[in-house]
PDB file of C-alpha atoms in Angstrom:
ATOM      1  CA  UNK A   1      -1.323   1.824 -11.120  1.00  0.00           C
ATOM      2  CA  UNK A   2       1.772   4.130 -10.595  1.00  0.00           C
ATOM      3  CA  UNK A   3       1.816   7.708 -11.590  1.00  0.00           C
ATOM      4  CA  UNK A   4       5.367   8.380 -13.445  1.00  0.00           C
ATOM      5  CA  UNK A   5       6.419  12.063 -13.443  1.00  0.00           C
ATOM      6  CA  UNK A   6       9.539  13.146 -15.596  1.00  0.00           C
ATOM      7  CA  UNK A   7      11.818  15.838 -14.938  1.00  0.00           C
ATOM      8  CA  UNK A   8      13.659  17.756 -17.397  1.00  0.00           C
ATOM      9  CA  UNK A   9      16.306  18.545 -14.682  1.00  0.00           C
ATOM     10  CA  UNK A  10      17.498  18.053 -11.100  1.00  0.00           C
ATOM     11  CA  UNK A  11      15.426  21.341  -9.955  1.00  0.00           C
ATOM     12  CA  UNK A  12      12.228  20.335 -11.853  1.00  0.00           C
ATOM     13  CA  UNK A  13      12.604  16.838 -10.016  1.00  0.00           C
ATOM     14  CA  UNK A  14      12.862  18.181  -6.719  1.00  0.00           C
ATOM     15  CA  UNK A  15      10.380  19.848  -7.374  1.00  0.00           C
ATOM     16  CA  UNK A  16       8.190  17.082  -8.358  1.00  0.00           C
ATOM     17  CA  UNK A  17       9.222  14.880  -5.123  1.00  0.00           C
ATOM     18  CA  UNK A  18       8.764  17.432  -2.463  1.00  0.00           C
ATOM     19  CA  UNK A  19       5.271  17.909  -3.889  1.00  0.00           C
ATOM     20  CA  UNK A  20       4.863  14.272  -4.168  1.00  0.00           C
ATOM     21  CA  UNK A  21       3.494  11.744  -3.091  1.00  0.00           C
ATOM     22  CA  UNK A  22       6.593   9.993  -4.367  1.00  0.00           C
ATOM     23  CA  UNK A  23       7.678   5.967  -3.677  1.00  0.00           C
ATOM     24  CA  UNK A  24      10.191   6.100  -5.552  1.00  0.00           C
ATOM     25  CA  UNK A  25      12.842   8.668  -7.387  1.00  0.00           C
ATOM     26  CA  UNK A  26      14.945   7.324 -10.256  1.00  0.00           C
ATOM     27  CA  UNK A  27      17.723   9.808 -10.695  1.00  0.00           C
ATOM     28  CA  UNK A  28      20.515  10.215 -12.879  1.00  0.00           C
ATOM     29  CA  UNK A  29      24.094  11.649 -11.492  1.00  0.00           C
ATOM     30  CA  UNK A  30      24.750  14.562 -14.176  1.00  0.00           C
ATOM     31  CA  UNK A  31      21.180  16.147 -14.302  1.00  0.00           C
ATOM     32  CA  UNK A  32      21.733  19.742 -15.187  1.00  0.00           C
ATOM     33  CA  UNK A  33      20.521  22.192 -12.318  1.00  0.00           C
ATOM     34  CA  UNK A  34      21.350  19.457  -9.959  1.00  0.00           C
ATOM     35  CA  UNK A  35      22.387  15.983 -10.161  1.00  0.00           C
ATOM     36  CA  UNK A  36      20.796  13.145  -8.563  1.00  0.00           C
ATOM     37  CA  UNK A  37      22.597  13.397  -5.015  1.00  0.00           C
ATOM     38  CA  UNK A  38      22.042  17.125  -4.861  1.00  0.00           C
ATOM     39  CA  UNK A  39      18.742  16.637  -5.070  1.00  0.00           C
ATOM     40  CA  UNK A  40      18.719  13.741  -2.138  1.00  0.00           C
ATOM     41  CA  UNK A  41      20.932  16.299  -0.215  1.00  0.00           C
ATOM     42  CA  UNK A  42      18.148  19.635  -0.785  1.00  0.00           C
ATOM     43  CA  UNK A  43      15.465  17.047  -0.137  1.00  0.00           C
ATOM     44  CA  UNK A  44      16.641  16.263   3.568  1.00  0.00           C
ATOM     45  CA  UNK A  45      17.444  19.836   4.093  1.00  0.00           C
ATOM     46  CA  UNK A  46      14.444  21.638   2.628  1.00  0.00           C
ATOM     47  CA  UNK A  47      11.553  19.161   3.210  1.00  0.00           C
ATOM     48  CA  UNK A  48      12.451  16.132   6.033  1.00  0.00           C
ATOM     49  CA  UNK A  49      11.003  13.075   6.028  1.00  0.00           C
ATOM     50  CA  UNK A  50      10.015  13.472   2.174  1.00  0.00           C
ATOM     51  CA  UNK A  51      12.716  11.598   0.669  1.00  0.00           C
ATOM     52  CA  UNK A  52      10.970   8.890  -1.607  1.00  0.00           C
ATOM     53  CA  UNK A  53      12.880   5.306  -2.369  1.00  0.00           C
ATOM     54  CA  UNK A  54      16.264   6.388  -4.641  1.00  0.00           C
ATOM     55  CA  UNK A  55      17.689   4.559  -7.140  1.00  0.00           C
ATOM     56  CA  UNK A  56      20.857   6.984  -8.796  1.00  0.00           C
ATOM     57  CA  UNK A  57      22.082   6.398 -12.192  1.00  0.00           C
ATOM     58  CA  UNK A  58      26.084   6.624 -12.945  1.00  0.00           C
ATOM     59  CA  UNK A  59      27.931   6.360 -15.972  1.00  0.00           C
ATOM     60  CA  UNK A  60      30.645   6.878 -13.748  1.00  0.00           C
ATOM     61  CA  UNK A  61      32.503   3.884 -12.288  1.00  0.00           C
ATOM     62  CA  UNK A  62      30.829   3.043  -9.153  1.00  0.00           C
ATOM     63  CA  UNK A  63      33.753   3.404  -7.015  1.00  0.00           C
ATOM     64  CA  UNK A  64      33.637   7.231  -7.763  1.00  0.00           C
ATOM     65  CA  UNK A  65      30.110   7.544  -7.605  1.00  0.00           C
ATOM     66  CA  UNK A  66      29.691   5.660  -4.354  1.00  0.00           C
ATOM     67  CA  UNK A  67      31.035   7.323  -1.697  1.00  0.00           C
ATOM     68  CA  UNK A  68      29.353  10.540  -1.984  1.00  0.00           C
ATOM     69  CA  UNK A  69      25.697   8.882  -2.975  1.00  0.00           C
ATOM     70  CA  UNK A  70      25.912   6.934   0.208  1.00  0.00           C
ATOM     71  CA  UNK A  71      26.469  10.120   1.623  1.00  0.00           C
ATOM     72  CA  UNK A  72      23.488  11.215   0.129  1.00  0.00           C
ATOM     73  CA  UNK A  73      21.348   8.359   1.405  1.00  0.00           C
ATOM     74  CA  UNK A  74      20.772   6.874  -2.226  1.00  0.00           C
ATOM     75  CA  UNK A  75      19.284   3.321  -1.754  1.00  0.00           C
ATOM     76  CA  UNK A  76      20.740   2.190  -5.089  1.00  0.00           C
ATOM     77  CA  UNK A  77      23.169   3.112  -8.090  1.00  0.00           C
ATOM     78  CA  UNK A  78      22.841   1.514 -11.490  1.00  0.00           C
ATOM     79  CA  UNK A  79      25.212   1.999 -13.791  1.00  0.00           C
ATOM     80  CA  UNK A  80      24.449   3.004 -17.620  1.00  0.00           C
ATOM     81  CA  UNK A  81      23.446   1.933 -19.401  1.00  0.00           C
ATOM     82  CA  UNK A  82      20.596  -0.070 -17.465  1.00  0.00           C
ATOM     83  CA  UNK A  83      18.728  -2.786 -19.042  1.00  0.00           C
ATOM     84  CA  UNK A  84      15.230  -3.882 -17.995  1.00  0.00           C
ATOM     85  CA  UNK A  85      16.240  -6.975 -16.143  1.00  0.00           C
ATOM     86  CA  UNK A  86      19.023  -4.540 -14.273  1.00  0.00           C
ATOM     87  CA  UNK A  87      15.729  -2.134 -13.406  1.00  0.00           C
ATOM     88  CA  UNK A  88      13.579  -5.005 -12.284  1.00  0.00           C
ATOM     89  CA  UNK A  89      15.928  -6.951  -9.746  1.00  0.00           C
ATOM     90  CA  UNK A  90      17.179  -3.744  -8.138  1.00  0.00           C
ATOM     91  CA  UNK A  91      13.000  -2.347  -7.803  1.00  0.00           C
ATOM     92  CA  UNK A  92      12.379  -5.942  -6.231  1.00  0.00           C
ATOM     93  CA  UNK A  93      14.736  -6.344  -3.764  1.00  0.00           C
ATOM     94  CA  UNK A  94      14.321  -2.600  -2.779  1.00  0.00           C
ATOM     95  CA  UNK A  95      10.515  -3.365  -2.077  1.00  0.00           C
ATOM     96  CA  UNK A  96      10.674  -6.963  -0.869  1.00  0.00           C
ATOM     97  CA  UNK A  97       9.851  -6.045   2.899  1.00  0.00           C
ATOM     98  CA  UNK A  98       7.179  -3.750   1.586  1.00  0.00           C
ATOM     99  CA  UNK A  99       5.837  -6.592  -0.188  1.00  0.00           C
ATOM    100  CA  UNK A 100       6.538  -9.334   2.240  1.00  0.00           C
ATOM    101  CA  UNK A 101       4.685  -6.449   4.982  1.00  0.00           C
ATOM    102  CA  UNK A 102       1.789  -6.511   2.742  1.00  0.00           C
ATOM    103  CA  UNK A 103       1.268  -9.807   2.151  1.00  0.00           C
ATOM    104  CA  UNK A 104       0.905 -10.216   6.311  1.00  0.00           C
ATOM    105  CA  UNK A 105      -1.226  -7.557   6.280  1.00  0.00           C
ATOM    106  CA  UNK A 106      -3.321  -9.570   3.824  1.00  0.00           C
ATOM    107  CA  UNK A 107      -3.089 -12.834   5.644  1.00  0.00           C
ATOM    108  CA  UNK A 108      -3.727 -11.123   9.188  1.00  0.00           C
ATOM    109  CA  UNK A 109      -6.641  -9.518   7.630  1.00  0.00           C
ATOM    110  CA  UNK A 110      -8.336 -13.125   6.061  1.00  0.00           C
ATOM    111  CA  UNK A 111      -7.903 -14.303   9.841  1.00  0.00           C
ATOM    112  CA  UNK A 112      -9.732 -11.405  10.931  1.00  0.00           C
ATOM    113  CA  UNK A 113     -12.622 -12.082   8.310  1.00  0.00           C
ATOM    114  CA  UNK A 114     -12.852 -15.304   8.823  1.00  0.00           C
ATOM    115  CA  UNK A 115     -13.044 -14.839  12.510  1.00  0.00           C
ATOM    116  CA  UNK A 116     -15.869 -12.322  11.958  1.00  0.00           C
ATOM    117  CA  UNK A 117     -17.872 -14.159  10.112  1.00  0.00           C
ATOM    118  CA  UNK A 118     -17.579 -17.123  12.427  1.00  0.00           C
ATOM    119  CA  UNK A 119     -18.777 -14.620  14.891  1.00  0.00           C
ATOM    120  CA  UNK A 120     -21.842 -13.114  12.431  1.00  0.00           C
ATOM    121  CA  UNK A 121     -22.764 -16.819  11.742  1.00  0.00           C
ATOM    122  CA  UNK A 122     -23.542 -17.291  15.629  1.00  0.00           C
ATOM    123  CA  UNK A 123     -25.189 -14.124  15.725  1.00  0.00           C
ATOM    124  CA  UNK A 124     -27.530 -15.444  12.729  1.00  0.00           C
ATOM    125  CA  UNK A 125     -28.425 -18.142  14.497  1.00  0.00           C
ATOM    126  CA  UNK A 126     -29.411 -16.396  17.680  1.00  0.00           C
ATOM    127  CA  UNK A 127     -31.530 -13.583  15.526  1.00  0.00           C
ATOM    128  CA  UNK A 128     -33.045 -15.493  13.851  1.00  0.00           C
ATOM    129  CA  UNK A 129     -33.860 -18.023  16.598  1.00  0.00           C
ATOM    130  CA  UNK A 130     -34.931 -15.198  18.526  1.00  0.00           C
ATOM    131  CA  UNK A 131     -36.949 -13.931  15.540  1.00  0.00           C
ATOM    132  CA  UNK A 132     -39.263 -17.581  15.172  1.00  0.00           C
ATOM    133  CA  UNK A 133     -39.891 -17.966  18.869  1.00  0.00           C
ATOM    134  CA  UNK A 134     -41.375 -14.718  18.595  1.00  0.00           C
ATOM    135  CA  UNK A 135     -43.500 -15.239  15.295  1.00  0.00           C
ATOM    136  CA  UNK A 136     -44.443 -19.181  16.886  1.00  0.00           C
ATOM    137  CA  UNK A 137     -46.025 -17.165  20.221  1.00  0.00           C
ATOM    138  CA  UNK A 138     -47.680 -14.647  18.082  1.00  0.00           C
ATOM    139  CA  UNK A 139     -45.643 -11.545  18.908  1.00  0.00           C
ATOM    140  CA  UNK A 140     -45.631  -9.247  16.164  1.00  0.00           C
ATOM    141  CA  UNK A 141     -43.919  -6.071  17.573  1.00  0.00           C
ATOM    142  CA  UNK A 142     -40.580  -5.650  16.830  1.00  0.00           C
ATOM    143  CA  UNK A 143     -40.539  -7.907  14.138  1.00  0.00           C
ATOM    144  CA  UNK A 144     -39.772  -6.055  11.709  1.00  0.00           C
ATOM    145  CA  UNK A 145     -36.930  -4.358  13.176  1.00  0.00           C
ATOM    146  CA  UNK A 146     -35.415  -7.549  13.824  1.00  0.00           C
ATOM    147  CA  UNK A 147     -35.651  -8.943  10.329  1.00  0.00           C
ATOM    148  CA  UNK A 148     -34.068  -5.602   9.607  1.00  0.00           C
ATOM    149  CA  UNK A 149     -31.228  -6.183  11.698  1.00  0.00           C
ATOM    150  CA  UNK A 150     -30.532  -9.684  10.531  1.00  0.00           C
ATOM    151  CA  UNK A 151     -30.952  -8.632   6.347  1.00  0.00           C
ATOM    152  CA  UNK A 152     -28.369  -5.709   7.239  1.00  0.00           C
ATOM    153  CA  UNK A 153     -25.797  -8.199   9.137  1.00  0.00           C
ATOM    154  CA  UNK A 154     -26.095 -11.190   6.444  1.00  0.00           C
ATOM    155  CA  UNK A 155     -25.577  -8.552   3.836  1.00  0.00           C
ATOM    156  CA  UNK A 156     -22.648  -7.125   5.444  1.00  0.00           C
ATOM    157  CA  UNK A 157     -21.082 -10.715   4.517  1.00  0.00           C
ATOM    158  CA  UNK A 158     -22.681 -11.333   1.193  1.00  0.00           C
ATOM    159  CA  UNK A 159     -24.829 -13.940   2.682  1.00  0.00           C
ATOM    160  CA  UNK A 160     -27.876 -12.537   0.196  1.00  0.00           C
ATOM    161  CA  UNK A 161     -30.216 -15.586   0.594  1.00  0.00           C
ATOM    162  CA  UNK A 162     -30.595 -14.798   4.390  1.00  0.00           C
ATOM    163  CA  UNK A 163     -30.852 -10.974   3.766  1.00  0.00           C
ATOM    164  CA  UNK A 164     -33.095 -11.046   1.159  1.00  0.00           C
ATOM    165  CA  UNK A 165     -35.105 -13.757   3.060  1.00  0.00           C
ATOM    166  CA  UNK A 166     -35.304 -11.522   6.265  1.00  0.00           C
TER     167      UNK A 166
END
């Protein structure tokens, strides 16, 4: 489901990040027109708030490489060459919260369905309660709009034996 954009050089991929949307940035260090941490460093200073997830790669020993890409803001350095497994375990532990953040948004969201159609269930009940007293004593007007309202609100929850029955 991601969108991968490739850069020929450091200009072209700051180009390609300020005009994102971008989640995440995978530079190298010696990118001709700008390496990786130049490109962090224009980001900040030419478009705020912009600056994607970084992960800056080094063939460099990391000791040289460090100081000024923390200075940069990177989030990660791998050194080169990187292997899949390298890739992987840096991208998860960089989007752990993310995913732990989404996965209570999911939950929190289940409790709020759940609660709803507790609620909707109720609300049935009291339609079409409502709706048989009034057919039982004869009354026909409104009728109609009533079963309307109770097939729109059982459909709303998939419930298509009430909605189609309304």
């Amino acid at each position: 489901g991601h969108r991968v954009v490739e850069a020929r050089d450091g200009i072209e991929a700051l180009h390609a990040i300020a005009n994102g949307p971008c989640d995440l940035a995978i530079l190298d260090m010696a990118m001709p027109g700008a390496s990786g941490v130049e490109v962090l460093r224009r980001l900040d200073a030419s478009a705020p708030g912009v600056r994607p997830v970084s992960i800056l790669l080094t063939a460099s020993s990391m000791q040289e490489v460090g100081e000024e890409a923390r200075a940069a803001g990177e989030d990660r350095i791998l050194r080169k060459p990187v292997s899949a497994d390298d890739l992987d375990r840096v991208l998860a532990s960089l989007f752990q919260d993310q995913r732990r953040e989404e996965s209570d948004l999911g939950a929190g969201l289940a409790a709020e369905l759940a609660r709803l159609a507790a609620l909707a269930r109720i609300e049935l009940r009291e339609r079409i309660g409502e709706l048989l007293v009034k057919l039982g004593q004869g009354e026909r007007s409104d009728t109609a709009a009533d079963a309307h309202r109770i097939a729109g609100l059982a459909a709303q929850f998939d419930w298509l034996q009430i909605a189609e029955a309304a």
